[in-house]
């Protein structure tokens, strides 16, 4: 299957996933149990939208764990920027009806963060394989962001097991995940060496 077919099938499967909140909570528990997460100080969480693994519910726990939590937002040039979140009330509906940092707070110097600051990054995707191959939405937002992430920062994809395929097609510029974590398993991917 090509990327478009994989995307279509993965969207169908993900939409049909029952008990998304409960299954997402199990996935995020597995993520929080990773030694790489426990050792990280500065962590990137995407804020879920539509049928994605629900990460929103894990944000308060990450803040309570003493993590510096960064969340992305999309600027006018179509690039992701990072915001240091301190409270859930700082999020508002933004582009594509995704919760993003409130516009009035985004440019505050104490809230701006860079990809190179990350110790751990949760990366969304539509489909994955056990090599850590990832198919995103096709707009390249995260590919551009990941270019600035340090090589020692683990890239972790939380996913429903139904989002896994035997192999997803990848291009030269595609970045492999270090881990894909589902409700049933934690797969070690090729990472940026792939």
Tab-separated table of C-alpha atoms in Angstrom:
chain	number	residue	atom	x	y	z
A	1	UNK	CA	0.000	0.000	0.000
A	2	UNK	CA	1.168	3.540	-0.624
A	3	UNK	CA	1.039	6.305	2.000
A	4	UNK	CA	-2.429	7.501	0.951
A	5	UNK	CA	-3.875	3.982	1.240
A	6	UNK	CA	-2.145	3.416	4.583
A	7	UNK	CA	-3.472	6.747	5.870
A	8	UNK	CA	-7.003	5.943	4.787
A	9	UNK	CA	-6.943	2.469	6.355
A	10	UNK	CA	-5.295	3.739	9.563
A	11	UNK	CA	-7.863	6.548	9.925
A	12	UNK	CA	-10.650	3.994	9.479
A	13	UNK	CA	-9.149	1.682	12.111
A	14	UNK	CA	-8.387	4.484	14.543
A	15	UNK	CA	-11.874	5.944	14.252
A	16	UNK	CA	-13.356	2.495	14.979
A	17	UNK	CA	-11.125	1.971	18.051
A	18	UNK	CA	-13.462	1.365	21.018
A	19	UNK	CA	-12.913	2.848	24.491
A	20	UNK	CA	-10.394	5.446	23.288
A	21	UNK	CA	-10.150	7.179	26.670
A	22	UNK	CA	-9.498	3.975	28.621
A	23	UNK	CA	-7.091	2.517	26.047
A	24	UNK	CA	-5.257	5.849	25.769
A	25	UNK	CA	-4.808	5.911	29.548
A	26	UNK	CA	-3.172	2.455	29.370
A	27	UNK	CA	-0.866	3.615	26.562
A	28	UNK	CA	0.185	6.735	28.475
A	29	UNK	CA	0.815	4.666	31.641
A	30	UNK	CA	3.227	2.570	29.578
A	31	UNK	CA	4.898	5.738	28.281
A	32	UNK	CA	5.282	7.118	31.817
A	33	UNK	CA	6.891	3.818	32.879
A	34	UNK	CA	9.684	4.153	30.301
A	35	UNK	CA	13.030	4.922	32.010
A	36	UNK	CA	13.645	7.514	29.277
A	37	UNK	CA	10.494	9.370	30.335
A	38	UNK	CA	11.236	9.081	34.037
A	39	UNK	CA	14.721	10.555	33.550
A	40	UNK	CA	13.552	13.385	31.270
A	41	UNK	CA	13.141	16.905	32.586
A	42	UNK	CA	11.708	18.617	29.477
A	43	UNK	CA	9.051	16.658	27.610
A	44	UNK	CA	7.020	17.367	24.481
A	45	UNK	CA	3.384	16.307	24.473
A	46	UNK	CA	1.198	16.759	21.424
A	47	UNK	CA	-2.363	17.665	22.383
A	48	UNK	CA	-4.714	15.091	20.864
A	49	UNK	CA	-7.382	15.892	18.312
A	50	UNK	CA	-10.165	13.821	16.815
A	51	UNK	CA	-9.416	10.075	17.041
A	52	UNK	CA	-5.752	10.309	18.151
A	53	UNK	CA	-4.449	8.664	21.323
A	54	UNK	CA	-5.747	10.938	24.083
A	55	UNK	CA	-2.739	12.743	25.529
A	56	UNK	CA	-4.639	15.669	27.043
A	57	UNK	CA	-5.588	13.710	30.145
A	58	UNK	CA	-1.907	12.935	30.854
A	59	UNK	CA	-0.777	16.573	30.883
A	60	UNK	CA	-1.789	17.352	34.496
A	61	UNK	CA	0.060	14.219	35.713
A	62	UNK	CA	3.195	15.230	33.784
A	63	UNK	CA	3.060	18.683	35.370
A	64	UNK	CA	2.509	17.107	38.798
A	65	UNK	CA	5.519	14.827	38.156
A	66	UNK	CA	7.632	17.982	37.991
A	67	UNK	CA	8.210	17.781	34.236
A	68	UNK	CA	8.634	20.894	32.146
A	69	UNK	CA	5.860	20.234	29.628
A	70	UNK	CA	6.084	21.677	26.137
A	71	UNK	CA	3.189	21.639	23.676
A	72	UNK	CA	3.271	22.614	20.002
A	73	UNK	CA	1.350	25.289	18.173
A	74	UNK	CA	1.303	26.157	14.482
A	75	UNK	CA	2.533	29.606	13.432
A	76	UNK	CA	1.384	31.594	10.384
A	77	UNK	CA	4.155	30.078	8.255
A	78	UNK	CA	2.869	26.557	8.943
A	79	UNK	CA	5.714	25.612	11.292
A	80	UNK	CA	5.364	24.194	14.771
A	81	UNK	CA	6.658	26.241	17.675
A	82	UNK	CA	6.930	25.062	21.274
A	83	UNK	CA	5.271	26.535	24.349
A	84	UNK	CA	6.013	25.821	28.010
A	85	UNK	CA	2.696	24.847	29.584
A	86	UNK	CA	2.121	25.432	33.295
A	87	UNK	CA	-1.662	24.960	33.525
A	88	UNK	CA	-4.384	23.425	31.360
A	89	UNK	CA	-6.295	26.725	31.352
A	90	UNK	CA	-3.577	28.120	29.027
A	91	UNK	CA	-4.912	26.017	26.130
A	92	UNK	CA	-7.583	27.241	23.693
A	93	UNK	CA	-9.025	25.870	20.455
A	94	UNK	CA	-6.780	26.865	17.564
A	95	UNK	CA	-5.996	25.758	14.011
A	96	UNK	CA	-7.832	22.577	12.907
A	97	UNK	CA	-9.810	22.728	16.194
A	98	UNK	CA	-6.755	21.525	18.110
A	99	UNK	CA	-6.074	22.831	21.600
A	100	UNK	CA	-3.111	25.210	21.433
A	101	UNK	CA	-1.528	27.730	23.767
A	102	UNK	CA	-3.565	30.913	24.059
A	103	UNK	CA	-2.275	33.471	21.503
A	104	UNK	CA	-1.732	36.092	24.233
A	105	UNK	CA	0.793	33.777	25.966
A	106	UNK	CA	2.696	32.233	23.027
A	107	UNK	CA	5.405	34.850	22.637
A	108	UNK	CA	6.127	35.447	26.308
A	109	UNK	CA	9.893	34.905	26.699
A	110	UNK	CA	9.407	32.621	29.711
A	111	UNK	CA	7.116	30.382	27.648
A	112	UNK	CA	9.049	30.055	24.375
A	113	UNK	CA	11.065	26.841	24.032
A	114	UNK	CA	13.191	25.273	21.319
A	115	UNK	CA	13.246	21.720	19.964
A	116	UNK	CA	16.894	21.363	21.042
A	117	UNK	CA	15.748	21.725	24.677
A	118	UNK	CA	13.754	18.474	24.615
A	119	UNK	CA	14.734	15.420	26.662
A	120	UNK	CA	11.759	13.315	25.499
A	121	UNK	CA	9.216	13.822	22.705
A	122	UNK	CA	5.788	12.300	22.105
A	123	UNK	CA	5.126	12.343	18.372
A	124	UNK	CA	1.698	11.802	16.832
A	125	UNK	CA	1.128	9.816	13.675
A	126	UNK	CA	-1.481	8.066	11.635
A	127	UNK	CA	0.272	4.730	11.070
A	128	UNK	CA	3.433	3.003	12.304
A	129	UNK	CA	5.392	-0.193	11.840
A	130	UNK	CA	7.626	-2.147	14.206
A	131	UNK	CA	10.758	-0.453	12.815
A	132	UNK	CA	9.435	2.857	14.109
A	133	UNK	CA	8.412	3.914	10.617
A	134	UNK	CA	5.792	6.650	10.772
A	135	UNK	CA	3.154	7.989	8.412
A	136	UNK	CA	1.882	11.388	9.498
A	137	UNK	CA	-0.847	13.574	8.075
A	138	UNK	CA	1.330	14.445	5.096
A	139	UNK	CA	1.952	18.109	5.879
A	140	UNK	CA	5.457	17.641	7.308
A	141	UNK	CA	4.883	19.686	10.498
A	142	UNK	CA	6.645	17.213	12.753
A	143	UNK	CA	9.353	16.345	10.202
A	144	UNK	CA	10.430	20.008	10.246
A	145	UNK	CA	10.264	20.203	14.044
A	146	UNK	CA	12.252	16.990	14.512
A	147	UNK	CA	15.133	18.387	12.467
A	148	UNK	CA	15.950	20.555	15.520
A	149	UNK	CA	15.697	17.817	18.174
A	150	UNK	CA	18.927	16.533	19.764
A	151	UNK	CA	19.970	13.007	18.704
A	152	UNK	CA	19.845	11.821	22.344
A	153	UNK	CA	16.181	12.832	22.768
A	154	UNK	CA	13.959	9.732	22.433
A	155	UNK	CA	11.132	10.069	19.913
A	156	UNK	CA	8.147	8.116	21.187
A	157	UNK	CA	4.918	7.475	19.301
A	158	UNK	CA	1.884	6.590	21.394
A	159	UNK	CA	-0.484	4.595	19.169
A	160	UNK	CA	-3.429	2.271	19.309
A	161	UNK	CA	-2.389	-1.240	18.344
A	162	UNK	CA	-4.760	-0.966	15.364
A	163	UNK	CA	-2.477	1.746	13.898
A	164	UNK	CA	0.370	-0.746	13.402
A	165	UNK	CA	1.101	-2.148	9.946
A	166	UNK	CA	3.660	-4.742	8.841
A	167	UNK	CA	5.536	-1.985	7.040
A	168	UNK	CA	4.732	1.626	6.231
A	169	UNK	CA	6.323	3.328	3.227
A	170	UNK	CA	8.989	5.861	4.151
A	171	UNK	CA	10.863	8.536	2.226
A	172	UNK	CA	14.449	9.721	2.739
A	173	UNK	CA	13.351	12.681	4.880
A	174	UNK	CA	11.093	10.589	7.141
A	175	UNK	CA	12.256	10.172	10.735
A	176	UNK	CA	11.929	6.795	12.456
A	177	UNK	CA	10.677	6.648	16.036
A	178	UNK	CA	12.810	5.282	18.872
A	179	UNK	CA	9.732	3.660	20.429
A	180	UNK	CA	6.152	2.953	19.411
A	181	UNK	CA	4.023	2.366	22.516
A	182	UNK	CA	0.605	0.751	22.214
A	183	UNK	CA	-1.802	-0.635	24.786
A	184	UNK	CA	-0.288	-4.089	24.198
A	185	UNK	CA	3.416	-3.586	23.489
A	186	UNK	CA	6.403	-1.301	23.381
A	187	UNK	CA	8.339	-1.595	20.132
A	188	UNK	CA	11.906	-0.381	19.835
A	189	UNK	CA	12.270	1.385	16.500
A	190	UNK	CA	15.291	2.267	14.407
A	191	UNK	CA	15.292	5.888	15.592
A	192	UNK	CA	17.257	8.460	13.661
A	193	UNK	CA	19.834	5.838	12.734
A	194	UNK	CA	17.171	4.242	10.524
